[in-house]
Amino acid sequence: MGKIIAVANQKGGVGKTTTSINLAASLAAIRHRVLLIDLDPQGNTTMGCGVDKKALSLSAYEVLAGQAAAREAIIPLADIGLDLLPGNSDLTAAQVELMQRKNRERVLAETLASCRSEYQFVIIDCPPSLNILTLNALVAADSVLIPMQCEYYALEGLSDLMDTLRNIRETVNPELRIEGLLRTMHDTRSRLAAEVSEQLVEHFSDQVLRTVIPRNIRLAEAPSHGLPVMKYDKSSKGALAYLALAGEIVRRNQKSQTAA
Ligand SMILES: Nc1ncnc2c1ncn2[C@@H]1O[C@H](COP(=O)(O)OP(=O)(O)O)[C@@H](O)[C@H]1O
Ligand SMILES: [Mg+2]
């Protein structure tokens, strides 16, 4: 059964999309069957995989609106080695339609039930807010991966997110775990980043992933070529970091399975 990981943080620009694309591509590169879902109306994950968000015949919107099965809207991307459920600005309309549905927070979970067994990992890129789309991702998910930048206000935003996750656990998804806090865009020369990073480990101990994603220009360039970084520059620091992250996540999951 595929493990579903939602990549979420209500803050924009923290590296959710970069992490979704590159974690998914790295898991695929180490021979896992992966489905990547773009749940952000901005469609950056879709474009970053080289798929034109304006030319989609079916997308996550039709799936959430009950007009298509997930399987029909999924695009196999042989070059990257994964499957993509693409998204675009139509997802804005999905938010409105979902609000009128019964069990509106479970629609994604129900649609994924039929296809998740085909994958080992399902990675969901969430929009930068705690809206009904993000709620659907957090209800469908087994765990949430939280990318964050080690800057002054990071910890403050994080406690809001932790409250929300607690709330979700107490109501709609008791099984939701925290996959980990991921430090992104890390600048090794910044004292502030080092301090915040230290505080993070103090507060959250082993919920903080060991892998740290450095600030790396290749990671910012790759989407404009429609490629994950490992296909764009596989020896870049960014590519190596996301490969290490994939390895860490696979190992953590093997451990928790043997512990269970
Ligand atoms: N590690 C990194 N190094 C350099 N640039 C990065 C890195 N991670 C993300 N970026 C860039 O920062 C911006 C925001 O990242 P993105 O992944 O789109 O964040 P989010 O999805 O949380 O809004 C993008 O332009 C992206 O290319
Ligand atoms: Mg994004």
mmCIF file of N, CA, C and O and ligand atoms in Angstrom, residues 12-18 185 213-216 219-220, ligand 1:
data_model
loop_
_atom_site.group_PDB
_atom_site.id
_atom_site.type_symbol
_atom_site.label_atom_id
_atom_site.label_comp_id
_atom_site.label_asym_id
_atom_site.label_seq_id
_atom_site.Cartn_x
_atom_site.Cartn_y
_atom_site.Cartn_z
ATOM 1 N N GLY A 12 4.138 30.540 2.158
ATOM 2 C CA GLY A 12 4.577 30.393 0.767
ATOM 3 C C GLY A 12 6.085 30.535 0.674
ATOM 4 O O GLY A 12 6.718 31.112 1.549
ATOM 5 N N GLY A 13 6.647 29.984 -0.399
ATOM 6 C CA GLY A 13 8.065 30.192 -0.676
ATOM 7 C C GLY A 13 9.029 29.504 0.272
ATOM 8 O O GLY A 13 10.172 29.913 0.418
ATOM 9 N N VAL A 14 8.578 28.430 0.924
ATOM 10 C CA VAL A 14 9.473 27.723 1.850
ATOM 11 C C VAL A 14 10.110 26.470 1.224
ATOM 12 O O VAL A 14 10.922 25.818 1.860
ATOM 13 N N GLY A 15 9.694 26.167 -0.016
ATOM 14 C CA GLY A 15 10.290 25.008 -0.685
ATOM 15 C C GLY A 15 9.379 23.789 -0.783
ATOM 16 O O GLY A 15 9.857 22.675 -1.016
ATOM 17 N N LYS A 16 8.064 23.979 -0.652
ATOM 18 C CA LYS A 16 7.138 22.846 -0.772
ATOM 19 C C LYS A 16 7.210 22.225 -2.168
ATOM 20 O O LYS A 16 7.336 21.013 -2.318
ATOM 21 N N THR A 17 7.088 23.084 -3.185
ATOM 22 C CA THR A 17 7.046 22.567 -4.552
ATOM 23 C C THR A 17 8.387 21.955 -4.949
ATOM 24 O O THR A 17 8.441 20.861 -5.516
ATOM 25 N N THR A 18 9.458 22.654 -4.602
ATOM 26 C CA THR A 18 10.802 22.149 -4.913
ATOM 27 C C THR A 18 11.008 20.793 -4.250
ATOM 28 O O THR A 18 11.549 19.859 -4.846
ATOM 29 N N MET A 185 16.646 25.579 1.798
ATOM 30 C CA MET A 185 17.343 26.822 1.402
ATOM 31 C C MET A 185 18.355 27.233 2.456
ATOM 32 O O MET A 185 18.474 28.407 2.796
ATOM 33 N N ILE A 213 18.571 20.770 3.205
ATOM 34 C CA ILE A 213 18.651 21.154 1.794
ATOM 35 C C ILE A 213 19.358 22.512 1.685
ATOM 36 O O ILE A 213 18.867 23.507 2.230
ATOM 37 N N PRO A 214 20.497 22.558 1.017
ATOM 38 C CA PRO A 214 21.216 23.831 0.928
ATOM 39 C C PRO A 214 20.561 24.774 -0.082
ATOM 40 O O PRO A 214 19.791 24.322 -0.941
ATOM 41 N N ARG A 215 20.844 26.047 0.036
ATOM 42 C CA ARG A 215 20.464 26.975 -1.018
ATOM 43 C C ARG A 215 21.349 26.651 -2.215
ATOM 44 O O ARG A 215 22.562 26.574 -2.097
ATOM 45 N N ASN A 216 20.737 26.364 -3.336
ATOM 46 C CA ASN A 216 21.506 25.928 -4.508
ATOM 47 C C ASN A 216 20.808 26.425 -5.763
ATOM 48 O O ASN A 216 19.637 26.111 -6.004
ATOM 49 N N LEU A 219 18.678 24.227 -8.100
ATOM 50 C CA LEU A 219 17.300 23.897 -7.682
ATOM 51 C C LEU A 219 16.316 24.946 -8.183
ATOM 52 O O LEU A 219 15.171 24.639 -8.500
ATOM 53 N N ALA A 220 16.771 26.184 -8.243
ATOM 54 C CA ALA A 220 15.897 27.265 -8.708
ATOM 55 C C ALA A 220 15.809 27.283 -10.234
ATOM 56 O O ALA A 220 14.794 27.680 -10.799
HETATM 57 N N1 LIG B 1 17.149 24.949 -1.875
HETATM 58 C C1 LIG B 1 16.876 25.951 -2.707
HETATM 59 N N2 LIG B 1 17.879 26.706 -3.231
HETATM 60 C C2 LIG B 1 17.598 27.744 -4.054
HETATM 61 N N3 LIG B 1 16.372 28.098 -4.422
HETATM 62 C C3 LIG B 1 15.330 27.393 -3.939
HETATM 63 C C4 LIG B 1 15.525 26.276 -3.067
HETATM 64 N N4 LIG B 1 14.302 25.774 -2.745
HETATM 65 C C5 LIG B 1 13.399 26.525 -3.379
HETATM 66 N N5 LIG B 1 13.999 27.506 -4.105
HETATM 67 C C6 LIG B 1 13.344 28.558 -4.885
HETATM 68 O O1 LIG B 1 12.582 29.355 -3.975
HETATM 69 C C7 LIG B 1 11.319 29.670 -4.518
HETATM 70 C C8 LIG B 1 10.193 29.133 -3.644
HETATM 71 O O2 LIG B 1 10.272 27.714 -3.608
HETATM 72 P P1 LIG B 1 8.997 26.786 -3.803
HETATM 73 O O3 LIG B 1 9.476 25.385 -3.783
HETATM 74 O O4 LIG B 1 8.211 27.217 -4.996
HETATM 75 O O5 LIG B 1 8.202 27.128 -2.472
HETATM 76 P P2 LIG B 1 6.651 26.903 -2.090
HETATM 77 O O6 LIG B 1 6.132 25.790 -2.945
HETATM 78 O O7 LIG B 1 6.688 26.559 -0.624
HETATM 79 O O8 LIG B 1 5.965 28.192 -2.338
HETATM 80 C C9 LIG B 1 11.295 29.113 -5.931
HETATM 81 O O9 LIG B 1 11.690 30.094 -6.826
HETATM 82 C C10 LIG B 1 12.348 28.000 -5.876
HETATM 83 O O10 LIG B 1 12.935 27.762 -7.130
#
